[in-house]
Amino acid sequence: MSLTEVVDFLEREFPQIHHGGRSYHLEAVGPLRARMRMDHHERHLRPGGTVSGPAMMALADLALYAAILANIGPVGLAVTTNLNFNFLRKPGTGSLVGEARLIKLGRRLAVGEVLISSAGLDTDAEDLVCHATGTYSIPPTR
Amino acid sequence: MSLTEVVDFLEREFPQIHHGGRSYHLEAVGPLRARMRMDHHERHLRPGGTVSGPAMMALADLALYAAILANIGPVGLAVTTNLNFNFLRKPGTGSLVGEARLIKLGRRLAVGEVLISSAGLDTDAEDLVCHATGTYSIPPTR
Amino acid sequence: MSLTEVVDFLEREFPQIHHGGRSYHLEAVGPLRARMRMDHHERHLRPGGTVSGPAMMALADLALYAAILANIGPVGLAVTTNLNFNFLRKPGTGSLVGEARLIKLGRRLAVGEVLISSAGLDTDAEDLVCHATGTYSIPPTR
Amino acid sequence: MSLTEVVDFLEREFPQIHHGGRSYHLEAVGPLRARMRMDHHERHLRPGGTVSGPAMMALADLALYAAILANIGPVGLAVTTNLNFNFLRKPGTGSLVGEARLIKLGRRLAVGEVLISSAGLDTDAEDLVCHATGTYSIPPTR
């Protein structure tokens, strides 16, 4: 699926992510990869202006889901079965970017990792705010 | 801390969880334990009316945080360092309940697990919709 | 499968666990459950006489595998896809026991948790040395 | 610490890894990194000649530990607090290599990831047999 097709699919399947205003934006998709940006929005922030853990977790899950869609097509029923998060540093107050990479894309399971960092920074080790891995069960009838 | 004290603390530290309307309710705290309910709310739902993964992840994180607060006092800066989720079954359309239990409460680290099931059901294996474990770093100066 | 049948199956499929001498013993199986004991053995110990992390990880994986076998029969090709470990306390120098409980047993995936504690102690929160969760992919042709 | 110093330290602290014959070899250390090789050895193998899960878990834990030692010195009491493994493909019958990279190296916690693949292959997504993340608690008095 192209970038536009994945964006349209996510709009239909995950409309709740835009509840209260748009802040998740799919920036790019490619072979085994996707990049998702989460803009600053009041509903994601903790006191002090830093992004909350659950907002980062949603970003990681969405970025991985987008990478799967881009690489195997509109699998509406692909299901998240496991997510693991290591929270590394307090994020800044600006946008965050999640770089997702699939490390397995089998017939039944897809596994990927996501590196989350502040927008505009590299995903070097010293800039990461969160590292996530996720597993998705792919429906048998595709 | 008592139930009321924990509720008040969470209101101050995590106001964003009520953005768009209240749906998280701390029901009980006790030795190494806390129970948090998440009511049905449009912003947590996926098409079809089932609760989204990120909404469950927020519930688990909050329930564990409440259990730590209840057992060691107002540690405003306790930081989530790791969260692991296994999503087991599609939740129903009603409220969800997260039962948190701390399995380690040390000076520097707290570790706990959360069993999430539909409100009104047991936390038997066959009713769980999500199992989570979490690790929290406790600030040294408490 | 009965306790004896699971033990025989593990002997054939995982003979390497006994390399250097027997120390893993399946003590019980039941509905969604299994209990595995790991006896003190030089090859599992770190300096100071405490059990190494990898020895505990092997115990958890085996206990979950035994619980799956006991509940769905000889699935020789069931494959571990995810394991998550929280190491809670330094174990003592005696035997360890892993209590495995399946929290999902579907057609394609099984998920379970294992509580590891010193033999003879309860699996109360304050006695746990390790908590693990695991996911197993079940072959489609059973 | 240099490569030689880390090797010597591991020999003293983890002699049990060589129980039954040497198969773990630290190949390189560098800024935030370490590479550990695990050679083919009967005690690591399952029927069919593939490397067992616990043998890979030991490799990941050791590689991360080596990366920490190389970067902060002989912290004999650094303790593994969390390990998460995604098993991606059945490994071949030859040696395995674990490439460890620290993604956080704080005063109290270190977090890293390990990519395990067959020796001689790249760590491209399609060659990985296991992905692991680990968290280590660093003693306060160093």
XYZ file of C-alpha atoms in Angstrom, chain B residues 77-142:
66
model
C 8.635 11.556 40.257
C 8.415 7.782 40.151
C 9.122 6.968 36.522
C 7.872 4.126 34.358
C 10.911 2.370 32.905
C 9.404 -0.749 31.323
C 5.944 -1.959 30.391
C 5.107 -5.267 28.751
C 1.640 -6.139 27.477
C 0.076 -9.366 26.297
C -3.266 -8.763 24.632
C -5.305 -11.909 25.110
C -8.871 -11.420 23.922
C -10.980 -8.739 22.316
C -12.617 -6.824 25.170
C -16.355 -6.351 25.337
C -18.032 -2.997 25.053
C -18.460 -2.260 28.747
C -16.123 -0.994 31.444
C -12.751 -2.618 32.056
C -11.090 -3.201 35.411
C -7.347 -3.410 36.050
C -6.228 -5.311 39.146
C -2.660 -4.285 39.966
C -0.383 -6.227 42.306
C 3.168 -5.223 43.175
C 5.555 -8.168 43.128
C 8.580 -6.148 44.209
C 8.679 -2.917 46.145
C 12.319 -2.077 46.717
C 14.052 1.160 47.516
C 14.966 1.855 43.905
C 12.617 -0.251 41.813
C 9.010 -1.357 41.990
C 7.653 -4.111 39.764
C 4.045 -5.150 39.392
C 1.561 -6.953 37.229
C -1.939 -5.971 36.138
C -4.788 -8.244 35.089
C -7.358 -6.470 32.942
C -10.822 -7.935 32.486
C -14.345 -6.735 31.827
C -15.984 -5.155 34.855
C -18.129 -7.614 36.738
C -16.182 -10.694 35.658
C -13.609 -12.595 37.638
C -9.955 -12.310 36.810
C -9.934 -15.973 35.887
C -7.610 -16.941 33.114
C -10.428 -17.344 30.619
C -11.770 -13.814 31.158
C -8.580 -11.765 30.957
C -8.342 -9.357 28.060
C -4.837 -8.126 28.828
C -1.931 -8.972 31.114
C 0.696 -6.347 31.820
C 3.883 -6.065 33.828
C 5.584 -2.801 34.678
C 8.778 -1.518 36.267
C 9.078 1.849 37.979
C 12.202 3.682 39.078
C 11.775 5.268 42.489
C 13.658 8.504 43.093
C 16.532 8.183 45.581
C 15.616 11.116 47.815
C 12.342 9.921 49.233
